[in-house]
Amino acid sequence: MPMNKQSEDLVKSALLLVDLQNDFCTGGALAVADSDIVIQTANKAIELCQKQNIPIIASQDWHPANHLSFASNSGTQVGDIGKLNGIAQVWWPDHCVQGEYGAEFHPELNRDAIVEVFTKGENPQVDSYSAFFDNDKISQTRLHTWLQQQQITQLFIMGIATDYCVKFTVMDALKLGYNVDVLIDGCRGVNLSAMDSELALAEMSQKGATLLTTDSLQ
Ligand code: VGL
Ligand code: ZN
């Protein structure tokens, strides 16, 4: 029995792919380990979702070159921790600059399957880990409105990075009332500290997300 038959169930779902971009993959500015596995897992999840008419959507980190989360623009070192406009900030290498190769989705990702893309991180003054809100929680992307228009109330979420953009996206989704399943085999983290991804998953679970593997979509 498929666990989610989009046509028959009352609950409408979407698969949300978080930041599957070149800069977060091998060779990129902010690459996570095993990004090739993430892309393969995404393609498998896409195939399984397409069979059930579950739409595939994606977030895209999309920074202007002058973004203040870049150490190069802030007089800080990569990996430094501090505050940007009063909000906790890690300083990153330049990454996912609008229009550049690093910001594009990975070439091996089945990009044709993606029906809607939600960009984030365009305001140079504030970082945006979540696909829903900037880190200041003031500005929001089109994602929540779009999901409401589609009457989608359940999300399968996977991607990069477990300890930043996946975590913040999952937490906001839960706060907004979505039912969230995290496809953990399709997530990898930055792990500035070794346990960060595990801790992030534990937090997501504790707040109400279900941790699944992609084969449970079958
Ligand atoms: C991300 C750090 C900076 C992410 C984005 O996609 O997790 N991490 N920008
Ligand atoms: Zn970023």
mmCIF file of C-alpha atoms and ligand atoms in Angstrom:
data_model
loop_
_atom_site.group_PDB
_atom_site.id
_atom_site.type_symbol
_atom_site.label_atom_id
_atom_site.label_comp_id
_atom_site.label_asym_id
_atom_site.label_seq_id
_atom_site.Cartn_x
_atom_site.Cartn_y
_atom_site.Cartn_z
ATOM 1 C CA MET A 1 0.000 0.000 0.000
ATOM 2 C CA PRO A 2 1.459 3.356 -0.949
ATOM 3 C CA MET A 3 1.593 5.508 2.138
ATOM 4 C CA ASN A 4 0.412 8.540 0.225
ATOM 5 C CA LYS A 5 -1.882 8.298 -2.732
ATOM 6 C CA GLN A 6 -2.349 11.906 -3.692
ATOM 7 C CA SER A 7 -5.538 11.255 -5.641
ATOM 8 C CA GLU A 8 -7.318 9.342 -2.902
ATOM 9 C CA ASP A 9 -6.174 10.755 0.390
ATOM 10 C CA LEU A 10 -7.626 13.855 1.992
ATOM 11 C CA VAL A 11 -4.146 15.073 2.805
ATOM 12 C CA LYS A 12 -2.350 16.776 -0.061
ATOM 13 C CA SER A 13 1.430 16.519 -0.091
ATOM 14 C CA ALA A 14 4.451 18.035 -1.765
ATOM 15 C CA LEU A 15 8.112 17.051 -1.911
ATOM 16 C CA LEU A 16 10.294 20.034 -0.955
ATOM 17 C CA LEU A 17 13.934 19.799 -2.068
ATOM 18 C CA VAL A 18 16.090 22.168 -0.048
ATOM 19 C CA ASP A 19 19.005 23.927 -1.752
ATOM 20 C CA LEU A 20 20.292 21.160 -4.059
ATOM 21 C CA GLN A 21 22.737 23.608 -5.600
ATOM 22 C CA ASN A 22 26.266 23.303 -6.935
ATOM 23 C CA ASP A 23 27.866 25.321 -4.139
ATOM 24 C CA PHE A 24 26.609 22.827 -1.545
ATOM 25 C CA CYS A 25 27.872 19.852 -3.572
ATOM 26 C CA THR A 26 31.319 18.404 -4.257
ATOM 27 C CA GLY A 27 33.553 21.092 -5.733
ATOM 28 C CA GLY A 28 31.348 23.916 -4.483
ATOM 29 C CA ALA A 29 32.163 26.745 -2.074
ATOM 30 C CA LEU A 30 30.248 25.212 0.844
ATOM 31 C CA ALA A 31 30.170 21.531 -0.057
ATOM 32 C CA VAL A 32 28.741 18.937 2.317
ATOM 33 C CA ALA A 33 30.049 15.354 2.450
ATOM 34 C CA ASP A 34 28.215 12.782 0.288
ATOM 35 C CA SER A 35 26.392 15.348 -1.810
ATOM 36 C CA ASP A 36 26.318 12.803 -4.657
ATOM 37 C CA ILE A 37 24.191 10.530 -2.473
ATOM 38 C CA VAL A 38 21.852 13.432 -1.748
ATOM 39 C CA ILE A 39 21.314 14.059 -5.465
ATOM 40 C CA GLN A 40 20.727 10.345 -6.184
ATOM 41 C CA THR A 41 18.293 10.147 -3.281
ATOM 42 C CA ALA A 42 16.477 13.241 -4.528
ATOM 43 C CA ASN A 43 16.061 11.664 -7.949
ATOM 44 C CA LYS A 44 14.661 8.515 -6.360
ATOM 45 C CA ALA A 45 12.261 10.532 -4.175
ATOM 46 C CA ILE A 46 11.192 12.525 -7.243
ATOM 47 C CA GLU A 47 10.390 9.349 -9.154
ATOM 48 C CA LEU A 48 8.371 7.887 -6.296
ATOM 49 C CA CYS A 49 6.472 11.152 -5.790
ATOM 50 C CA GLN A 50 5.717 11.557 -9.476
ATOM 51 C CA LYS A 51 4.084 8.100 -9.450
ATOM 52 C CA GLN A 52 1.722 9.403 -6.765
ATOM 53 C CA ASN A 53 1.084 12.811 -8.321
ATOM 54 C CA ILE A 54 2.920 14.538 -5.506
ATOM 55 C CA PRO A 55 4.300 17.839 -6.829
ATOM 56 C CA ILE A 56 8.019 18.495 -6.497
ATOM 57 C CA ILE A 57 9.108 21.957 -5.404
ATOM 58 C CA ALA A 58 12.505 23.367 -4.474
ATOM 59 C CA SER A 59 14.130 26.134 -2.509
ATOM 60 C CA GLN A 60 17.149 27.961 -3.900
ATOM 61 C CA ASP A 61 19.664 29.941 -1.873
ATOM 62 C CA TRP A 62 19.955 33.091 -3.985
ATOM 63 C CA HIS A 63 22.292 35.747 -2.625
ATOM 64 C CA PRO A 64 23.375 39.074 -4.083
ATOM 65 C CA ALA A 65 27.204 39.309 -4.273
ATOM 66 C CA ASN A 66 27.194 41.857 -1.434
ATOM 67 C CA HIS A 67 25.409 39.571 1.019
ATOM 68 C CA LEU A 68 26.547 40.202 4.595
ATOM 69 C CA SER A 69 26.490 36.488 5.488
ATOM 70 C CA PHE A 70 29.659 36.233 3.396
ATOM 71 C CA ALA A 71 32.790 36.608 5.520
ATOM 72 C CA SER A 72 34.332 38.527 2.603
ATOM 73 C CA ASN A 73 31.711 41.273 2.971
ATOM 74 C CA SER A 74 31.741 41.467 6.757
ATOM 75 C CA GLY A 75 35.404 41.670 7.737
ATOM 76 C CA THR A 76 35.089 38.270 9.407
ATOM 77 C CA GLN A 77 36.619 34.835 8.846
ATOM 78 C CA VAL A 78 34.712 31.893 7.409
ATOM 79 C CA GLY A 79 33.237 29.912 10.296
ATOM 80 C CA ASP A 80 33.248 32.844 12.703
ATOM 81 C CA ILE A 81 30.135 33.129 14.826
ATOM 82 C CA GLY A 82 28.558 36.401 15.914
ATOM 83 C CA LYS A 83 25.601 38.638 15.210
ATOM 84 C CA LEU A 84 24.335 40.239 12.036
ATOM 85 C CA ASN A 85 21.840 43.040 12.747
ATOM 86 C CA GLY A 86 21.155 41.484 16.142
ATOM 87 C CA ILE A 87 20.598 37.951 14.856
ATOM 88 C CA ALA A 88 22.936 34.980 15.433
ATOM 89 C CA GLN A 89 25.095 34.505 12.352
ATOM 90 C CA VAL A 90 27.729 32.111 11.096
ATOM 91 C CA TRP A 91 29.939 33.686 8.433
ATOM 92 C CA TRP A 92 30.148 31.690 5.234
ATOM 93 C CA PRO A 93 32.322 31.628 2.170
ATOM 94 C CA ASP A 94 30.778 33.408 -0.830
ATOM 95 C CA HIS A 95 28.152 30.982 -2.125
ATOM 96 C CA CYS A 96 25.026 30.738 -4.257
ATOM 97 C CA VAL A 97 25.518 34.128 -5.850
ATOM 98 C CA GLN A 98 22.580 34.999 -8.094
ATOM 99 C CA GLY A 99 23.170 33.974 -11.697
ATOM 100 C CA GLU A 100 26.416 32.128 -11.029
ATOM 101 C CA TYR A 101 27.091 28.409 -11.535
ATOM 102 C CA GLY A 102 27.283 27.786 -7.781
ATOM 103 C CA ALA A 103 23.678 28.903 -7.394
ATOM 104 C CA GLU A 104 22.336 26.580 -10.083
ATOM 105 C CA PHE A 105 20.703 23.284 -9.211
ATOM 106 C CA HIS A 106 23.035 20.307 -9.505
ATOM 107 C CA PRO A 107 23.254 19.136 -13.138
ATOM 108 C CA GLU A 108 22.470 15.515 -12.201
ATOM 109 C CA LEU A 109 19.308 16.494 -10.350
ATOM 110 C CA ASN A 110 16.109 15.798 -12.281
ATOM 111 C CA ARG A 111 15.421 19.510 -12.538
ATOM 112 C CA ASP A 112 12.626 19.100 -15.090
ATOM 113 C CA ALA A 113 10.505 17.552 -12.340
ATOM 114 C CA ILE A 114 10.499 20.734 -10.268
ATOM 115 C CA VAL A 115 7.232 22.614 -10.726
ATOM 116 C CA GLU A 116 7.994 25.645 -8.569
ATOM 117 C CA VAL A 117 11.179 27.232 -7.184
ATOM 118 C CA PHE A 118 11.298 29.467 -4.116
ATOM 119 C CA THR A 119 14.364 31.676 -3.852
ATOM 120 C CA LYS A 120 15.603 33.012 -0.521
ATOM 121 C CA GLY A 121 18.441 35.062 0.906
ATOM 122 C CA GLU A 122 18.057 38.002 -1.479
ATOM 123 C CA ASN A 123 18.220 40.691 1.209
ATOM 124 C CA PRO A 124 21.938 41.445 1.748
ATOM 125 C CA GLN A 125 21.288 42.481 5.376
ATOM 126 C CA VAL A 126 19.815 39.225 6.675
ATOM 127 C CA ASP A 127 20.432 35.532 6.131
ATOM 128 C CA SER A 128 17.622 33.187 5.217
ATOM 129 C CA TYR A 129 18.042 29.550 6.117
ATOM 130 C CA SER A 130 14.361 28.683 6.050
ATOM 131 C CA ALA A 131 12.527 28.348 2.757
ATOM 132 C CA PHE A 132 9.617 30.164 4.454
ATOM 133 C CA PHE A 133 11.104 33.160 6.308
ATOM 134 C CA ASP A 134 14.256 35.258 6.538
ATOM 135 C CA ASN A 135 16.157 34.635 9.798
ATOM 136 C CA ASP A 136 14.589 37.842 11.189
ATOM 137 C CA LYS A 137 11.154 36.203 10.664
ATOM 138 C CA ILE A 138 9.948 39.481 9.124
ATOM 139 C CA SER A 139 10.031 38.774 5.402
ATOM 140 C CA GLN A 140 8.617 35.653 3.902
ATOM 141 C CA THR A 141 9.037 33.868 0.601
ATOM 142 C CA ARG A 142 6.120 32.852 -1.623
ATOM 143 C CA LEU A 143 6.244 29.289 -0.286
ATOM 144 C CA HIS A 144 3.538 29.374 2.398
ATOM 145 C CA THR A 145 1.088 31.269 0.178
ATOM 146 C CA TRP A 146 1.717 28.874 -2.694
ATOM 147 C CA LEU A 147 1.180 25.796 -0.521
ATOM 148 C CA GLN A 148 -2.037 27.267 0.858
ATOM 149 C CA GLN A 149 -3.267 27.998 -2.671
ATOM 150 C CA GLN A 150 -2.587 24.361 -3.575
ATOM 151 C CA GLN A 151 -4.216 23.178 -0.322
ATOM 152 C CA ILE A 152 -1.057 21.271 0.537
ATOM 153 C CA THR A 153 -0.815 20.442 4.233
ATOM 154 C CA GLN A 154 1.851 17.744 4.306
ATOM 155 C CA LEU A 155 5.486 18.068 3.270
ATOM 156 C CA PHE A 156 8.235 15.588 2.551
ATOM 157 C CA ILE A 157 11.435 17.560 3.074
ATOM 158 C CA MET A 158 15.009 16.634 2.204
ATOM 159 C CA GLY A 159 18.201 18.351 1.112
ATOM 160 C CA ILE A 160 21.119 20.453 2.247
ATOM 161 C CA ALA A 161 22.115 21.401 4.840
ATOM 162 C CA THR A 162 20.562 19.285 7.601
ATOM 163 C CA ASP A 163 21.883 21.604 10.316
ATOM 164 C CA TYR A 164 20.912 24.901 8.618
ATOM 165 C CA CYS A 165 18.439 25.219 5.790
ATOM 166 C CA VAL A 166 16.695 21.864 6.234
ATOM 167 C CA LYS A 167 16.393 22.386 9.985
ATOM 168 C CA PHE A 168 15.070 25.961 9.749
ATOM 169 C CA THR A 169 12.653 24.999 6.970
ATOM 170 C CA VAL A 170 11.304 22.040 8.931
ATOM 171 C CA MET A 171 10.923 24.108 12.113
ATOM 172 C CA ASP A 172 8.996 26.847 10.292
ATOM 173 C CA ALA A 173 6.832 24.298 8.484
ATOM 174 C CA LEU A 174 5.884 22.746 11.828
ATOM 175 C CA LYS A 175 5.152 26.172 13.339
ATOM 176 C CA LEU A 176 2.927 26.977 10.364
ATOM 177 C CA GLY A 177 0.975 23.786 11.010
ATOM 178 C CA TYR A 178 2.249 21.513 8.260
ATOM 179 C CA ASN A 179 2.638 17.827 8.822
ATOM 180 C CA VAL A 180 6.326 17.192 8.106
ATOM 181 C CA ASP A 181 8.173 14.037 7.130
ATOM 182 C CA VAL A 182 11.942 14.456 6.804
ATOM 183 C CA LEU A 183 13.603 12.067 4.336
ATOM 184 C CA ILE A 184 16.789 11.654 6.331
ATOM 185 C CA ASP A 185 18.734 9.624 3.778
ATOM 186 C CA GLY A 186 18.434 12.643 1.493
ATOM 187 C CA CYS A 187 19.877 15.105 3.997
ATOM 188 C CA ARG A 188 23.482 16.036 4.719
ATOM 189 C CA GLY A 189 24.873 18.740 6.973
ATOM 190 C CA VAL A 190 27.714 21.230 7.160
ATOM 191 C CA ASN A 191 28.672 19.913 10.640
ATOM 192 C CA LEU A 192 30.828 22.764 11.894
ATOM 193 C CA SER A 193 30.646 20.609 15.024
ATOM 194 C CA ALA A 194 30.605 16.861 14.456
ATOM 195 C CA MET A 195 27.174 16.200 15.989
ATOM 196 C CA ASP A 196 25.298 19.147 14.454
ATOM 197 C CA SER A 197 23.256 17.139 11.960
ATOM 198 C CA GLU A 198 22.263 14.498 14.490
ATOM 199 C CA LEU A 199 21.258 17.178 16.968
ATOM 200 C CA ALA A 200 19.291 18.993 14.277
ATOM 201 C CA LEU A 201 17.367 15.833 13.368
ATOM 202 C CA ALA A 202 16.651 15.149 17.036
ATOM 203 C CA GLU A 203 15.287 18.687 17.412
ATOM 204 C CA MET A 204 13.095 18.342 14.338
ATOM 205 C CA SER A 205 11.727 15.067 15.644
ATOM 206 C CA GLN A 206 11.154 16.521 19.089
ATOM 207 C CA LYS A 207 9.116 19.372 17.573
ATOM 208 C CA GLY A 208 6.897 16.917 15.716
ATOM 209 C CA ALA A 209 8.561 15.981 12.435
ATOM 210 C CA THR A 210 8.588 12.317 11.436
ATOM 211 C CA LEU A 211 11.967 10.991 10.340
ATOM 212 C CA LEU A 212 11.651 8.621 7.390
ATOM 213 C CA THR A 213 13.799 7.158 4.659
ATOM 214 C CA THR A 214 12.977 7.588 1.006
ATOM 215 C CA ASP A 215 11.967 3.959 0.474
ATOM 216 C CA SER A 216 8.962 4.558 2.712
ATOM 217 C CA LEU A 217 7.528 6.629 -0.173
ATOM 218 C CA GLN A 218 7.084 3.394 -2.107
HETATM 219 C C1 VGL B 1 22.876 27.142 3.790
HETATM 220 C C2 VGL B 1 24.575 28.128 4.933
HETATM 221 C C3 VGL B 1 24.417 29.285 4.210
HETATM 222 C C4 VGL B 1 22.038 25.914 3.570
HETATM 223 C C5 VGL B 1 22.693 28.274 3.064
HETATM 224 O O1 VGL B 1 21.491 25.739 2.458
HETATM 225 O O2 VGL B 1 21.918 25.122 4.512
HETATM 226 N N1 VGL B 1 23.810 27.071 4.726
HETATM 227 N N2 VGL B 1 23.467 29.350 3.275
HETATM 228 ZN ZN ZN B 2 23.332 30.991 1.996
#
